[in-house]
XYZ file of C-alpha atoms in Angstrom:
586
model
C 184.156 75.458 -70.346
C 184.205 79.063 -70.596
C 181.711 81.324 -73.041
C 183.390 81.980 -76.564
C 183.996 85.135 -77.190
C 180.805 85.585 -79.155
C 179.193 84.938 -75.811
C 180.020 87.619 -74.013
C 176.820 88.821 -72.204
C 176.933 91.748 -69.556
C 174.266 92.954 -67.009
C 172.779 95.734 -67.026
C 172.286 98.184 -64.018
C 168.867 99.281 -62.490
C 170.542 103.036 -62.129
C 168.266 106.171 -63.513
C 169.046 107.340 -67.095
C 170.057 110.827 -67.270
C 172.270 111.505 -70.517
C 170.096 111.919 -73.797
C 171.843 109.391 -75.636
C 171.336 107.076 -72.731
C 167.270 107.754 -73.407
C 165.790 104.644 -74.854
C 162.409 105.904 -74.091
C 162.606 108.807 -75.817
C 161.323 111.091 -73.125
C 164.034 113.950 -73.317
C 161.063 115.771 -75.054
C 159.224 115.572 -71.762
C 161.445 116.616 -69.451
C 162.577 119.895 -72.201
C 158.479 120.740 -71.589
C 158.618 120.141 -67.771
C 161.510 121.898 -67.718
C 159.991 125.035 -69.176
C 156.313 124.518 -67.035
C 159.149 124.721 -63.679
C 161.105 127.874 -64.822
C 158.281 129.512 -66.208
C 155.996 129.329 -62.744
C 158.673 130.719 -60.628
C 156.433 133.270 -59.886
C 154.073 130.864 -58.173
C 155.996 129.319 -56.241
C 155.429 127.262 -53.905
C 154.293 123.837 -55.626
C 154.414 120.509 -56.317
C 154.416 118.372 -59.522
C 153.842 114.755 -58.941
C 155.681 112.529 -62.029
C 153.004 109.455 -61.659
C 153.994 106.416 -62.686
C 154.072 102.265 -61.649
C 156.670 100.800 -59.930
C 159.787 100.459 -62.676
C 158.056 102.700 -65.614
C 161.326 105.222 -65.384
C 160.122 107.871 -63.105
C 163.525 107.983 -61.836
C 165.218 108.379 -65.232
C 163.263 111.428 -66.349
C 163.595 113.076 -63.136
C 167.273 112.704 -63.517
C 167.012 114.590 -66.418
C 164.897 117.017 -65.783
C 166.937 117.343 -63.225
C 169.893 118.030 -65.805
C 168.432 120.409 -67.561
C 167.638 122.478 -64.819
C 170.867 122.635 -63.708
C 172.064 124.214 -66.737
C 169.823 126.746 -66.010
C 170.677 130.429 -64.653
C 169.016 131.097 -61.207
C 167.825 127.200 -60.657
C 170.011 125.252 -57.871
C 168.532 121.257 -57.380
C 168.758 119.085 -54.717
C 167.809 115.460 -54.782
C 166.494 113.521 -51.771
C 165.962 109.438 -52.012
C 163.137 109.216 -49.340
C 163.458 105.536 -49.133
C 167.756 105.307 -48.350
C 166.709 108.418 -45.837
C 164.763 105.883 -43.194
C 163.464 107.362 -39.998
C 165.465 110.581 -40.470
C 163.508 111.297 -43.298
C 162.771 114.576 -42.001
C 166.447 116.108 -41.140
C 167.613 114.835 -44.456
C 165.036 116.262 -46.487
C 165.331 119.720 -44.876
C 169.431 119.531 -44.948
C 168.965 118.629 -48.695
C 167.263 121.968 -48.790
C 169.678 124.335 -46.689
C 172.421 122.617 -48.584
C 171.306 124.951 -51.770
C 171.384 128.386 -49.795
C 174.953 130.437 -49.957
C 177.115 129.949 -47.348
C 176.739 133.740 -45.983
C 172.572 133.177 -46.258
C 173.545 130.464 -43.811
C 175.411 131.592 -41.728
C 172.826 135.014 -41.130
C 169.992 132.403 -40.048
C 171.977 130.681 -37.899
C 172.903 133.784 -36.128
C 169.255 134.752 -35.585
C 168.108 131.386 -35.042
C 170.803 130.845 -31.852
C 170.024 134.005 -30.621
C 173.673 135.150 -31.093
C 173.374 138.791 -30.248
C 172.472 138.241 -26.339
C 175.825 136.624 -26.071
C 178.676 138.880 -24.039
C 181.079 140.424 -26.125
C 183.873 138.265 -26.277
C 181.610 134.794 -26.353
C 179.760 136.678 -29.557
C 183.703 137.522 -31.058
C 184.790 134.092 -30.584
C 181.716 132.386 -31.684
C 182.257 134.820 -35.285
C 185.260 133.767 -35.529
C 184.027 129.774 -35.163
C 181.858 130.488 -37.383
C 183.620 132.055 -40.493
C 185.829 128.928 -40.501
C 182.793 126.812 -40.855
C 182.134 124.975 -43.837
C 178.363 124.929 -45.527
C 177.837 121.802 -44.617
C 178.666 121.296 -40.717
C 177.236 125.424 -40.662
C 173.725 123.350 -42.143
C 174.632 120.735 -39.366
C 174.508 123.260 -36.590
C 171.274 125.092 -37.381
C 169.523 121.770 -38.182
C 170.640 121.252 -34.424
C 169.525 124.584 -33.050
C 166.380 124.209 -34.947
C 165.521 120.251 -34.128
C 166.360 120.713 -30.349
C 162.549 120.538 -28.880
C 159.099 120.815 -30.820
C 158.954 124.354 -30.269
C 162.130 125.410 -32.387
C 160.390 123.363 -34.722
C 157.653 125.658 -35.190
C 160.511 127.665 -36.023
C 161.959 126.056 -39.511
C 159.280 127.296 -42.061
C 159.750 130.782 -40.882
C 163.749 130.249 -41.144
C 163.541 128.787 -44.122
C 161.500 131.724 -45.412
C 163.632 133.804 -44.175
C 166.267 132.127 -46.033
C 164.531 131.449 -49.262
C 163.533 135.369 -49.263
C 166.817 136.712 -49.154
C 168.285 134.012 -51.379
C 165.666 134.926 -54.063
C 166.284 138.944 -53.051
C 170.133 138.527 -53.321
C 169.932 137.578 -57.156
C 170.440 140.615 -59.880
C 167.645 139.527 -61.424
C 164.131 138.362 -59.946
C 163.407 134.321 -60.097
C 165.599 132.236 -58.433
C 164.493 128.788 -57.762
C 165.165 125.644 -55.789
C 164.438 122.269 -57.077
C 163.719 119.212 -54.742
C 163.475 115.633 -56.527
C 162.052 113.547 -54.166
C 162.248 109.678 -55.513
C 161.169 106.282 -54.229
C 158.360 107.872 -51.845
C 156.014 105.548 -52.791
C 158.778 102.398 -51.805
C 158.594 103.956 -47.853
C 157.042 102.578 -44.984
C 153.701 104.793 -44.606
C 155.064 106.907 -41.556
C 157.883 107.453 -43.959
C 155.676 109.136 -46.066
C 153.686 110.948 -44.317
C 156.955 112.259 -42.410
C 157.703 113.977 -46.388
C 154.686 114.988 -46.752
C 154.210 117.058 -43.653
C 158.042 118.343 -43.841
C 156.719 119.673 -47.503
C 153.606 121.420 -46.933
C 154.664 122.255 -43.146
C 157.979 123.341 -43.100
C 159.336 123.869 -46.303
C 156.076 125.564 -48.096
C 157.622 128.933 -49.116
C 158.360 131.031 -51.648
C 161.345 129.881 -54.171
C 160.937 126.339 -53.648
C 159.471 123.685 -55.813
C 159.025 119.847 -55.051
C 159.030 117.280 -58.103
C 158.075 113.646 -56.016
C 158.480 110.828 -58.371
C 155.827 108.179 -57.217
C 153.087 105.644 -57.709
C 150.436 107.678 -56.633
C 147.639 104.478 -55.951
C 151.040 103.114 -53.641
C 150.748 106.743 -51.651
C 147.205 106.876 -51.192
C 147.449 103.319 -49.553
C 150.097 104.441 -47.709
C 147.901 107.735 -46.197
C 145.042 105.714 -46.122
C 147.351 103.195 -43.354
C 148.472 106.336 -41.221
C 144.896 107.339 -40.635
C 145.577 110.803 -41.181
C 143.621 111.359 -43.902
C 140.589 108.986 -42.540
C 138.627 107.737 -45.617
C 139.647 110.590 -48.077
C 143.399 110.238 -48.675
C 143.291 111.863 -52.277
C 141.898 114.716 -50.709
C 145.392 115.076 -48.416
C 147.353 114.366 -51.283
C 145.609 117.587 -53.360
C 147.208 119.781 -50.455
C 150.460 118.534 -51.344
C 150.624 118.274 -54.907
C 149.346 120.802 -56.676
C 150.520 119.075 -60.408
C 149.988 115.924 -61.099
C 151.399 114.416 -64.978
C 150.604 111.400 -65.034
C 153.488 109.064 -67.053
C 151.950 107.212 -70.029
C 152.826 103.484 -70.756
C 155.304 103.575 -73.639
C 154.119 102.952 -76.788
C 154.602 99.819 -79.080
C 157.570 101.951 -81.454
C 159.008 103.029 -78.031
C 158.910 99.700 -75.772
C 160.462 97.567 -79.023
C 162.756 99.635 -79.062
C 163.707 99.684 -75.691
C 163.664 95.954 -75.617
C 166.391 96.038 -78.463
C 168.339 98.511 -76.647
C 168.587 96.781 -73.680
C 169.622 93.049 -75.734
C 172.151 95.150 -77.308
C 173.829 96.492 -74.700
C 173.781 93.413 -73.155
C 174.983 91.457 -76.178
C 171.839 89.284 -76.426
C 170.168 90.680 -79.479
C 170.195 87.639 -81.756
C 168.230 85.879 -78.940
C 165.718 88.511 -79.227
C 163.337 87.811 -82.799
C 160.966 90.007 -83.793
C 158.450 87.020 -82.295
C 159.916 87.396 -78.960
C 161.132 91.037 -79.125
C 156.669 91.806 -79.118
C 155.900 88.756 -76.517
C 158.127 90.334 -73.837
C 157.379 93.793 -74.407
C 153.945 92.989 -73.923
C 154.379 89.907 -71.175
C 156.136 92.502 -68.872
C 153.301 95.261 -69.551
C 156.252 97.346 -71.345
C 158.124 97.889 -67.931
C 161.531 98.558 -68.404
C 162.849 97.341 -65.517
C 161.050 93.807 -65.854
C 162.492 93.871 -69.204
C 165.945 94.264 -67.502
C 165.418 91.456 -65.396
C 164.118 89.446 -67.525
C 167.737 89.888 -69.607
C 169.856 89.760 -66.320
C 168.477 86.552 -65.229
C 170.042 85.251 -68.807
C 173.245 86.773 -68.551
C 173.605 85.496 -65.245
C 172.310 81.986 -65.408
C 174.249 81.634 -68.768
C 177.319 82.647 -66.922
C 176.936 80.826 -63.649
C 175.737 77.315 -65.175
C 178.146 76.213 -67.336
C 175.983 73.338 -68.828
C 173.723 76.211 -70.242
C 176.599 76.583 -73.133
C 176.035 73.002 -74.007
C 172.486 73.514 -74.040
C 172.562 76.873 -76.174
C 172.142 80.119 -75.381
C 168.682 80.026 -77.582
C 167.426 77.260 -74.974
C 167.934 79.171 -71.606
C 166.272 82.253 -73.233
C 162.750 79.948 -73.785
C 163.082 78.303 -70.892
C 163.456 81.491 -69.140
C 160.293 82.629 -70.955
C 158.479 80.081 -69.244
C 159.299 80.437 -66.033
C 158.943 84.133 -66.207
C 155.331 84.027 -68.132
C 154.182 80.733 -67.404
C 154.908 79.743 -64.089
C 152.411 77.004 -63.417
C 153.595 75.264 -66.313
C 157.174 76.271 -65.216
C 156.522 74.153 -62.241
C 155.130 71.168 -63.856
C 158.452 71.217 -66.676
C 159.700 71.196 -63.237
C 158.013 68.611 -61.204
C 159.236 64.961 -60.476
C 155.854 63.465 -62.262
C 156.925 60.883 -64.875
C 154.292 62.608 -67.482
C 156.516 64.917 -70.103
C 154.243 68.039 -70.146
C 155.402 69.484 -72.955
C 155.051 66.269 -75.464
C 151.329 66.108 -73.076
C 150.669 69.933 -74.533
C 151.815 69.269 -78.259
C 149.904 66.324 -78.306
C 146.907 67.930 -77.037
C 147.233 70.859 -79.215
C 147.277 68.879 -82.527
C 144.348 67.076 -81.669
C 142.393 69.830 -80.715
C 143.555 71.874 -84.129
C 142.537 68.617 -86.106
C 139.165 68.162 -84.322
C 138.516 71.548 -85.531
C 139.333 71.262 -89.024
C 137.165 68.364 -89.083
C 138.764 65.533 -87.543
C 141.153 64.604 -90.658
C 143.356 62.625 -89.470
C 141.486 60.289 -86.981
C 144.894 58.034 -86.119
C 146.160 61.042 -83.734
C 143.430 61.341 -81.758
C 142.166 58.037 -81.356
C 145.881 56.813 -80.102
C 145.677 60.189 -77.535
C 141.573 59.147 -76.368
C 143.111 55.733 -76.121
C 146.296 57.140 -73.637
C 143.563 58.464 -71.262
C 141.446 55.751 -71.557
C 138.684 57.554 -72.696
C 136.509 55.161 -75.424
C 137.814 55.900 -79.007
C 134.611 57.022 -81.109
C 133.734 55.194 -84.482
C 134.567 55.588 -88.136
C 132.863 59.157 -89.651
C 132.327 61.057 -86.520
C 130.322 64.193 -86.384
C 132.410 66.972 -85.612
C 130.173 68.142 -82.329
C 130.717 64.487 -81.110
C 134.475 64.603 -81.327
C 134.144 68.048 -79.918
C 132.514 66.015 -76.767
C 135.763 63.916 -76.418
C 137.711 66.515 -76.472
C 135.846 67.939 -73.493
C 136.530 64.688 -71.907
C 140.117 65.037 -72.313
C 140.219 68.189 -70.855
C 139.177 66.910 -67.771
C 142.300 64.626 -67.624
C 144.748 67.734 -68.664
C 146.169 70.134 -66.710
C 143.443 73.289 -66.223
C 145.548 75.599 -67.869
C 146.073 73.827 -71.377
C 143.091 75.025 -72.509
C 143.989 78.503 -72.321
C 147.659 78.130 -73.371
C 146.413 75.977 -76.143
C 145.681 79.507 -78.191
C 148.556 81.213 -77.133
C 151.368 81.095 -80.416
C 154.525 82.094 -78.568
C 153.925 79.025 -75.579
C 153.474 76.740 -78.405
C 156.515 77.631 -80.762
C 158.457 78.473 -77.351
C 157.345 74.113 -76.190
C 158.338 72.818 -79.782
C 161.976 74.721 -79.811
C 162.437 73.068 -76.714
C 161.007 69.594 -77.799
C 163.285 69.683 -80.885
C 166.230 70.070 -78.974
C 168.226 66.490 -79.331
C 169.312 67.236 -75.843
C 165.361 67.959 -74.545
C 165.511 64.552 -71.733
C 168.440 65.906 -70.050
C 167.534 69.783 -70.339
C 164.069 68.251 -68.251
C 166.156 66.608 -65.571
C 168.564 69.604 -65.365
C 165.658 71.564 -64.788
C 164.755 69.274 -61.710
C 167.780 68.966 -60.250
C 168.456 72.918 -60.441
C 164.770 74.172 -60.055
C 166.818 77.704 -60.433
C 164.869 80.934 -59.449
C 163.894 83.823 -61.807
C 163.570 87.146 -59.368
C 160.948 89.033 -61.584
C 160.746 91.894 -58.538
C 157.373 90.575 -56.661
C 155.743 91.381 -59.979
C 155.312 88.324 -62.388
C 154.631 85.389 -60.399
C 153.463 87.199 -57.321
C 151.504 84.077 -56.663
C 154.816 82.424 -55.049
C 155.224 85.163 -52.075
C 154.539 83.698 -49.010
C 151.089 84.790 -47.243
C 153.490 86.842 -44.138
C 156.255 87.143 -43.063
C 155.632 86.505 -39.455
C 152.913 83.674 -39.457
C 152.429 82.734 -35.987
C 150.841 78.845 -36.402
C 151.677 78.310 -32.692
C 149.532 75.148 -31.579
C 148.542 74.358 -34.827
C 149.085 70.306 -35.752
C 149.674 69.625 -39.541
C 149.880 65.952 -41.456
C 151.861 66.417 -44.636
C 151.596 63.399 -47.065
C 153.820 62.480 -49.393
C 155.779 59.128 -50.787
C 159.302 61.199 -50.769
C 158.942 61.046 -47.119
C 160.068 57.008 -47.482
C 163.035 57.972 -49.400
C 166.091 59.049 -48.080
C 166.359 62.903 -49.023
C 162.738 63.611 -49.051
C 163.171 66.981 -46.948
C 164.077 68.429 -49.969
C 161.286 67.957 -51.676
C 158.508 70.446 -52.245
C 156.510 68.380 -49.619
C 159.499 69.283 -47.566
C 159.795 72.780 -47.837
C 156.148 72.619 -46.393
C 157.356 70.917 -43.995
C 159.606 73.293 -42.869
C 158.007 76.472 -43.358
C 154.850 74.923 -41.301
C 157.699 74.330 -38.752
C 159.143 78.551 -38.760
C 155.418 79.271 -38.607
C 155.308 77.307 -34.742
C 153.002 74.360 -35.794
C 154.093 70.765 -34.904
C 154.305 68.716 -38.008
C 154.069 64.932 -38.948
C 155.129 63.369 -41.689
C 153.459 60.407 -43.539
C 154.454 58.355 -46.555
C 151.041 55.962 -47.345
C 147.569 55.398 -45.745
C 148.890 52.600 -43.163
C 150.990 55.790 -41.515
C 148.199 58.506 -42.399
C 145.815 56.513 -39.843
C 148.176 55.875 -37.326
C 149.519 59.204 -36.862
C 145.771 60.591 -37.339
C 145.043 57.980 -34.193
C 148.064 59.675 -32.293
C 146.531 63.105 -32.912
C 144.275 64.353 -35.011
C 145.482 67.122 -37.024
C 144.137 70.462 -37.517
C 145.160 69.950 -41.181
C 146.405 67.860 -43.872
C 148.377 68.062 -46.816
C 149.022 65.861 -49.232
C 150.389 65.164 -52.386
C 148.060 62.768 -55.298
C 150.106 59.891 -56.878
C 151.638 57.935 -54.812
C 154.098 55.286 -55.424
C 153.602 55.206 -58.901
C 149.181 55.117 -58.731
C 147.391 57.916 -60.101
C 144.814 59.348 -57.738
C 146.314 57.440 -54.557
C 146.102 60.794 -52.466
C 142.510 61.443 -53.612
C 141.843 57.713 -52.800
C 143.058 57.487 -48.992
C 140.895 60.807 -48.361
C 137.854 59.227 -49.733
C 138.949 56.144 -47.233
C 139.328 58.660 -44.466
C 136.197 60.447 -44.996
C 134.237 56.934 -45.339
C 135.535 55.360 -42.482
C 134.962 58.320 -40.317
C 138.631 58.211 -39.171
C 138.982 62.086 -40.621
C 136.568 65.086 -41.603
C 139.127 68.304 -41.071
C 140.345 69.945 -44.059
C 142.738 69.104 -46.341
C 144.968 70.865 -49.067
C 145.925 68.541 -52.209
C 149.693 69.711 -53.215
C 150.563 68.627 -56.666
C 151.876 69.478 -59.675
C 149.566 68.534 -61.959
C 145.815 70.465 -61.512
C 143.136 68.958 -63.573
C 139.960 69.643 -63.753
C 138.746 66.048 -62.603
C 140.794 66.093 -59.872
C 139.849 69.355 -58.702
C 135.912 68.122 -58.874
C 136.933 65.280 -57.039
C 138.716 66.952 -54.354
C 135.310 69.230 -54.214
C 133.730 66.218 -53.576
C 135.874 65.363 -50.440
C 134.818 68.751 -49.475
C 138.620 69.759 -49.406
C 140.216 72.804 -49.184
C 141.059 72.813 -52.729
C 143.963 71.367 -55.315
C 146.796 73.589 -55.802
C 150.678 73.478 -57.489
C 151.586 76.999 -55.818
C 153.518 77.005 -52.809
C 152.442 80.252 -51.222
C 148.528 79.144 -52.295
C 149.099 76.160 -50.105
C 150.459 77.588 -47.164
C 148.231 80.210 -47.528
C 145.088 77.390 -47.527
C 147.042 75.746 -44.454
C 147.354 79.112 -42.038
C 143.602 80.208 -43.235
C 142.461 76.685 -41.814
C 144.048 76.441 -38.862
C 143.287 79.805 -37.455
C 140.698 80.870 -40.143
């Protein structure tokens, strides 16, 4: 089945906006005033203005244009240099970028003096003219980059070639004031040598007359990145004040400005009717008015929608809320998600009625009485006093999932879980979910709590026991349980599997582990994890730590894996392997 026609969604690209009409954040004012604050100080030349902003707020898109409107202006030349595509040759590229914007015949002259030309005989000097007037600007750049980079001591050399350079460049104009302007972008994306490579090539060779820097960067993400190189010792805002001598400091966009970025951006990619005025505010503020989270957040849609055709069945409407989930409410993402036989979202509803009735008074005492009675919690008597009811409550809190009571407040989770729950299709969307468990890339940024503790763990010698029932069923390695499992395995720790407490104690009689994790119902009994540990722990078989992995977090569980003195109760992936390396090699 292929999308109607009215369906016709299109992703949009991460590039830099540069044309005003492009300009959904309005800042073409901003760069018209930076603009003038460059061309106006050519006189104090040289400097550098620092555009600070997060990771994704559109630094890039007002440099580009700024860098636009500079262009179209008499005695300005720009240059732009990506420091993070540039890699270890950071350096040469950045000074190239520079020599690039000199005249050919400017050039040429400095490459003369730099190779020493006139000590050459006559006809070597002739023929080496000659070479050299056929020379394009570029490979001319090429060869006094290599007469200037060929030992440290001809570096020492560049900032007085360059000034050279820059002199007569500025001297050759009719009228006073030329300038060149460097965009540096995605410094604060570079490994820290990276950096500080940039940094020294501006202040060091490249700090003369005529030349202005404009670094777009996160300037917290560069002070980190000083503070790593140990250059700066303790103080790296004081080494950053040598090299920046203007800082303007990007503000978040404004309500006005983000909605209407949001609307842009559905528009363009023909998801606007998805996008009420209800969830229009909830993901300008859920993504802290970042445009490029907000892009994300729409590409994801276009290309689930697109790739999964059971998402038309579904509805369009559908994959946008479930999308919101997993994007702002990943725990509860993952226990939608989860192979538990509880339906979370009918578990929420239920919960949030009886809480909003229990406030008002406790009106309508047939809801919560049949909900006390699901978790076996004593139903209280006819005419109950408000404060006692208030005490149940309480007591079914401690049987929920931790985070209901906090979601319990928030509007958009609860309209977003009864759009869902009205869907006559709602079972099968659940299982689909399952069987896809489909990830939302939200850059590192929303559900940072997923990323893996390192990269290159080294659990070498380390012995883990991971308990779970899939491990008696067939396909079990492709569980969550499994993808512990297997990531314990990359790490270099030997791993054993277990599938009840019969095969916990024998393989903890083979060898006892360093560490065990395991999962809290087991073949259909509540608790059955929690159980065998209290077994373990009271017949002395096992005291190491252990990491409970499940789904669903509640508060009693948590106090009774306390109890067991255990590592702790989790349903993040990264917070368990995290808890795993930290206790096998502290």
């Amino acid at each position: 089945m292929q999308p109607s026609a009215d369906d016709r969604f299109v992703v949009l690209n991460d590039e830099p906006v540069s044309e005003n009409g492009a300009d959904l954040l309005g800042t073409s004012d901003t760069a018209d005033r930076l603009s003038d604050l460059i061309v106006s100080s050519r006189d104090s030349t040289p400097f550098t203005l620092a555009i600070d902003a997060g990771w994704g707020m559109g630094k890039s898109s007002l440099m580009r244009q700024l860098q636009l409107r500079l262009e179209g202006t008499e005695g300005v030349r720009t240059a732009w240099f990506n420091a993070w595509t540039s890699g270890s040759d950071a350096l040469e590229v950045l000074i190239k970028s520079v020599l690039l914007r000199f005249d050919r015949n400017i050039v040429r002259r400095a490459y003369h003096r730099v190779a020493g030309a006139p000590r050459l005989s006559r006809w070597i000097r002739i023929g080496f003219r000659l070479a050299m007037t056929t020379f394009g600007l570029r490979r001319l750049v090429d060869e006094l980059w290599a007469q200037l980079s060929v030992d440290p001591k001809s570096r020492n050399e560049i900032r007085g070639a360059v000034g050279e350079m820059a002199q007569e460049w500025v001297n050759s104009a009719n009228s006073a004031g030329k300038q060149i302007v460097v965009f540096v972008d995605d410094l604060d994306r570079c490994r820290h040598d990276v950096v500080v490579t940039v940094c020294e090539a501006i202040k060091l060779y490249l700090d003369v007359p005529g030349l202005v820097f404009v670094i777009g960067c996160d300037q917290s993400a560069l002070n980190r990145s000083i503070q790593q190189s140990d250059i700066a010792g303790a103080h790296p805002a004081g080494y950053l004040e040598k090299i920046v001598q203007v800082n303007y400091h990007s503000p978040q966009p404004g309500q006005r400005q983000v909605r209407d970025l949001v609307n842009g951006y559905a528009s363009r990619s023909g998801t606007s009717r998805f996008f009420d005025d209800h969830v229009l505010n909830f993901v300008a503020e859920r993504t802290g008015r970042n445009p490029r989270r907000i892009k994300r957040l729409i590409n994801s849609f276009v290309l689930e929608y697109h790739l999964d055709k059971e998402w038309q069945d579904f509805g369009a409407d559908i994959l946008v809320r479930v999308l919101l989930l997993q994007h702002f409410y990943p725990a509860f993402y993952r226990l939608l998600t989860s192979s538990a036989t509880e339906d979370p979202v009918q578990e929420f509803l239920e919960y949030h009625d009886v809480r909003e009735d229990i406030n008002m008074g406790g009106t309508n005492p047939e809801s919560w009485r049949d909900v006390f009675t699901k978790y076996k919690i004593e139903s209280p008597g006819e005419n109950v006093d408000r404060d006692v009811l208030r005490d149940y409550l309480g007591q079914l809190e401690q049987q929920l999932p931790e985070s209901f009571p906090r979601l319990v407040t928030d509007e958009v989770f609860t309209t977003t879980l009864r759009q869902l729950k009205e869907s006559p299709r709602f079972d099968h969307l659940r299982q689909h979910l399952q069987r896809r468990r489909f990830q939302f890339d939200p850059g590192g940024i929303a559900d940072a709590e997923e990323r893996l503790p390192g990269e290159h763990t080294d659990m070498q010698g380390g012995y883990a026991l991971v308990v779970d029932d899939v491990f008696a069923e067939k396909n079990g390695e492709f569980s969550d349980t499994g993808r512990i499992v297997t990531t314990l395995r990359e790490w270099g720790a030997k791993v054993d599997t277990a599938s009840d407490f019969e095969s916990m104690k024998r393989a903890i009689r083979g060898r006892v582990p360093d560490i065990i994790v395991s999962d809290i119902n087991r073949h259909g009994v509540d608790d059955s994890g929690l159980q065998d540990v209290q077994a373990l722990r009271d017949e002395n078989i096992y005291k190491g730590p252990v990491v409970f992995y499940v789904a669903r977090v509640t508060p009693a569980r948590r106090k009774w894996a306390s109890e067991l003195d255990a590592v702790g109760v989790t349903n993040s992936f990264s917070e368990a392997m995290e808890w795993a390396r930290m206790s096998i090699f502290g």
